[in-house]
Every structure is written in C-alpha cells, then in structure tokens.
Coordinates of N, CA, C and O in Angstrom, one line a residue:
A26 N -22.4 -7.1 3.0 CA -21.1 -6.5 3.3 C -21.0 -5.1 2.7 O -21.6 -4.8 1.6
E27 N -20.3 -4.2 3.3 CA -20.2 -2.8 2.8 C -19.3 -2.8 1.6 O -18.3 -3.5 1.5
K28 N -19.7 -1.9 0.6 CA -19.0 -1.8 -0.7 C -18.1 -0.6 -0.6 O -18.5 0.5 -0.1
V29 N -16.9 -0.7 -1.1 CA -16.0 0.4 -1.3 C -15.5 0.4 -2.8 O -15.5 -0.6 -3.4
T30 N -15.2 1.6 -3.3 CA -14.7 1.7 -4.6 C -13.3 2.1 -4.6 O -13.0 3.1 -3.9
S31 N -12.4 1.4 -5.3 CA -11.0 1.8 -5.4 C -10.5 1.1 -6.6 O -10.9 0.1 -7.0
L32 N -9.5 1.8 -7.2 CA -8.8 1.3 -8.4 C -9.8 1.1 -9.6 O -9.6 0.1 -10.4
G33 N -10.9 1.8 -9.6 CA -11.9 1.7 -10.6 C -12.8 0.5 -10.5 O -13.5 0.1 -11.4
K34 N -12.8 -0.2 -9.3 CA -13.6 -1.4 -9.1 C -14.3 -1.2 -7.8 O -13.9 -0.5 -6.9
D35 N -15.4 -2.0 -7.6 CA -16.1 -2.1 -6.3 C -15.5 -3.4 -5.6 O -15.3 -4.4 -6.2
W36 N -15.4 -3.2 -4.3 CA -14.8 -4.2 -3.4 C -15.7 -4.4 -2.2 O -16.3 -3.4 -1.8
H37 N -15.8 -5.6 -1.7 CA -16.3 -5.8 -0.3 C -15.2 -5.2 0.6 O -14.0 -5.4 0.3
R38 N -15.6 -4.4 1.6 CA -14.6 -3.7 2.4 C -13.5 -4.7 2.9 O -12.3 -4.4 2.8
P39 N -13.8 -5.9 3.4 CA -12.7 -6.8 3.9 C -11.9 -7.4 2.7 O -10.8 -7.9 3.0
C40 N -12.3 -7.2 1.5 CA -11.6 -7.8 0.4 C -10.5 -6.9 -0.2 O -9.7 -7.3 -1.0
L41 N -10.6 -5.6 0.1 CA -9.6 -4.6 -0.3 C -8.4 -4.8 0.6 O -8.3 -4.2 1.7
R42 N -7.4 -5.6 0.1 CA -6.2 -5.9 0.9 C -4.9 -5.7 0.1 O -4.9 -5.8 -1.1
C43 N -3.9 -5.4 0.9 CA -2.6 -5.3 0.3 C -2.1 -6.6 -0.4 O -2.3 -7.7 0.3
E44 N -1.6 -6.5 -1.6 CA -1.2 -7.7 -2.3 C 0.0 -8.4 -1.6 O 0.1 -9.6 -1.8
K45 N 0.8 -7.7 -0.9 CA 2.0 -8.3 -0.3 C 1.7 -8.8 1.2 O 1.9 -9.9 1.5
C46 N 1.2 -7.9 2.0 CA 1.1 -8.3 3.5 C -0.4 -8.6 3.9 O -0.6 -9.1 5.0
N47 N -1.3 -8.4 3.0 CA -2.7 -8.8 3.2 C -3.4 -7.9 4.2 O -4.5 -8.3 4.7
K48 N -2.9 -6.8 4.6 CA -3.5 -5.8 5.5 C -4.7 -5.2 4.8 O -4.7 -4.9 3.6
T49 N -5.8 -5.1 5.5 CA -7.1 -4.5 5.0 C -6.8 -3.0 4.8 O -6.2 -2.3 5.6
L50 N -7.2 -2.5 3.6 CA -6.9 -1.1 3.2 C -8.2 -0.3 3.1 O -9.3 -0.9 3.1
T51 N -8.0 1.0 3.1 CA -9.2 1.9 3.0 C -9.2 2.5 1.6 O -8.1 2.7 1.0
S52 N -10.3 2.8 1.1 CA -10.5 3.4 -0.2 C -9.7 4.7 -0.3 O -10.0 5.5 0.6
G53 N -8.8 4.9 -1.2 CA -8.1 6.1 -1.3 C -6.9 6.2 -0.3 O -6.2 7.2 -0.4
G54 N -6.7 5.3 0.6 CA -5.7 5.3 1.5 C -4.6 4.3 1.3 O -4.0 3.7 2.2
H55 N -4.3 4.0 0.0 CA -3.3 3.1 -0.3 C -2.7 3.4 -1.7 O -3.1 4.3 -2.4
A56 N -1.7 2.6 -2.1 CA -1.0 2.8 -3.4 C -1.5 1.7 -4.3 O -2.1 0.7 -3.8
E57 N -1.1 1.8 -5.6 CA -1.4 0.7 -6.5 C -0.3 0.6 -7.5 O 0.5 1.5 -7.7
H58 N -0.1 -0.6 -8.0 CA 0.9 -1.0 -9.0 C 0.3 -2.0 -9.9 O -0.2 -3.1 -9.4
D59 N 0.3 -1.8 -11.1 CA -0.3 -2.7 -12.1 C -1.7 -3.1 -11.7 O -2.1 -4.3 -11.9
G60 N -2.5 -2.1 -11.2 CA -3.9 -2.4 -10.9 C -4.1 -3.1 -9.6 O -5.3 -3.5 -9.3
K61 N -3.1 -3.4 -8.8 CA -3.2 -4.1 -7.6 C -3.0 -3.2 -6.4 O -2.1 -2.3 -6.5
P62 N -3.7 -3.3 -5.3 CA -3.5 -2.4 -4.2 C -2.4 -2.9 -3.2 O -2.2 -4.1 -3.1
Y63 N -1.7 -1.9 -2.7 CA -0.6 -2.1 -1.7 C -0.7 -1.1 -0.6 O -1.1 0.1 -0.9
C64 N -0.4 -1.5 0.6 CA -0.3 -0.4 1.7 C 0.9 0.5 1.3 O 1.8 0.0 0.7
N65 N 0.7 1.8 1.6 CA 1.8 2.7 1.3 C 3.1 2.4 1.9 O 4.1 2.5 1.3
H66 N 3.0 2.0 3.2 CA 4.3 1.7 3.9 C 4.0 0.5 4.8 O 3.0 0.6 5.5
P67 N 4.8 -0.5 4.8 CA 6.0 -0.5 4.1 C 6.0 -1.2 2.8 O 7.0 -1.1 2.0
C68 N 5.0 -1.8 2.4 CA 5.0 -2.7 1.2 C 5.3 -2.0 -0.1 O 6.2 -2.3 -0.9
Y69 N 4.5 -0.9 -0.5 CA 4.7 -0.2 -1.7 C 6.1 0.4 -1.7 O 6.8 0.3 -2.7
A70 N 6.5 1.0 -0.6 CA 7.8 1.7 -0.6 C 8.9 0.7 -0.7 O 9.9 0.9 -1.5
A71 N 8.8 -0.5 -0.1 CA 9.8 -1.5 -0.2 C 9.9 -2.1 -1.6 O 11.0 -2.4 -2.1
L72 N 8.8 -2.3 -2.2 CA 8.7 -3.0 -3.5 C 9.0 -2.1 -4.7 O 9.7 -2.5 -5.6
F73 N 8.5 -0.9 -4.6 CA 8.5 0.0 -5.8 C 9.1 1.4 -5.6 O 9.2 2.1 -6.5
G74 N 9.5 1.7 -4.4 CA 10.1 3.0 -4.1 C 11.5 3.1 -4.5 O 12.1 2.1 -5.0
P75 N 12.2 4.3 -4.4 CA 13.6 4.4 -4.7 C 14.4 3.5 -3.9 O 14.2 3.2 -2.8
K76 N 15.5 3.0 -4.5 CA 16.4 2.0 -3.9 C 17.6 2.7 -3.4 O 18.2 3.5 -4.0
G77 N 18.1 2.3 -2.2 CA 19.3 2.8 -1.6 C 19.4 4.2 -1.2 O 19.0 5.1 -1.9
G78 N 19.9 4.5 0.0 CA 20.2 5.8 0.4 C 19.1 6.6 0.8 O 19.2 7.8 1.2
C79 N 17.8 6.1 0.8 CA 16.7 7.0 1.2 C 16.1 6.6 2.5 O 14.9 6.7 2.7
L80 N 16.9 6.1 3.4 CA 16.4 5.7 4.7 C 16.2 7.0 5.5 O 16.9 8.0 5.3
W81 N 15.3 6.9 6.5 CA 15.1 8.1 7.3 C 16.4 8.5 7.9 O 17.2 7.8 8.5
W82 N 16.7 9.8 7.9 CA 17.8 10.5 8.3 C 18.6 9.8 9.5 O 18.4 10.2 10.6
G83 N 19.4 8.8 9.2 CA 20.3 8.2 10.2 C 19.6 7.2 11.1 O 20.3 6.7 12.0
H84 N 18.3 6.9 10.9 CA 17.7 6.0 11.8 C 17.9 4.5 11.4 O 17.6 3.6 12.2
G85 N 18.3 4.3 10.1 CA 18.5 2.9 9.7 C 17.1 2.2 9.5 O 16.1 2.8 9.4
G86 N 17.2 0.9 9.6 CA 15.9 0.1 9.5 C 15.5 0.1 8.0 O 16.3 0.3 7.1
T87 N 14.2 -0.2 7.8 CA 13.7 -0.3 6.5 C 12.7 0.8 6.1 O 12.0 0.8 5.1
E88 N 12.6 1.9 7.0 CA 11.7 3.0 6.7 C 12.0 3.7 5.4 O 13.2 4.0 5.2
G89 N 11.0 3.9 4.5 CA 11.2 4.6 3.3 C 11.1 6.1 3.4 O 10.9 6.6 4.5
A90 N 11.2 6.8 2.4 CA 11.2 8.2 2.4 C 9.9 8.8 2.6 O 9.7 10.1 2.7
W91 N 8.8 8.1 2.6 CA 7.5 8.6 2.6 C 6.9 8.8 4.0 O 5.8 9.3 4.2
G92 N 7.6 8.3 5.0 CA 7.2 8.6 6.4 C 6.2 7.6 7.0 O 5.8 6.6 6.4
S93 N 5.8 7.9 8.2 CA 4.8 7.2 9.0 C 5.3 5.8 9.2 O 5.1 4.8 9.3

C-alpha cells in the first residue's frame, strides 16, 4: 500500500480518514484536532469552528465560514 505522511506519522493511504465521517483524506488536505485528522468541511467546521451566525451569507444550511 502507498504510504503518506501526515500529522507527523506515516499512514497507509486508505487509513488516513476523517475521525467523524470516515472520508479518505489527502496528506496536507485536511484539518487536525488533538492529533486526529478531520475533513475541513463539514466535519472540522461543524465540530470545532465558530458557533452561531457564521453561515454563508443568507444561504442557511450548515455551511461554515470556510467555504467549499
């Protein structure tokens, strides 16, 4: 299996997954919290981003301030 390095560790590519939704992540293309990987959106934004009032300009839903 292909090796990727992220969060100071080596991972098998399919093992680097979001702690919340289990989506496969790319090295350098994700967020971390307490040494664990999370997809930037929606998981990291929903769990650890600013709370309240930061939804996309009038669109509602659960989109955070970081886009995409």
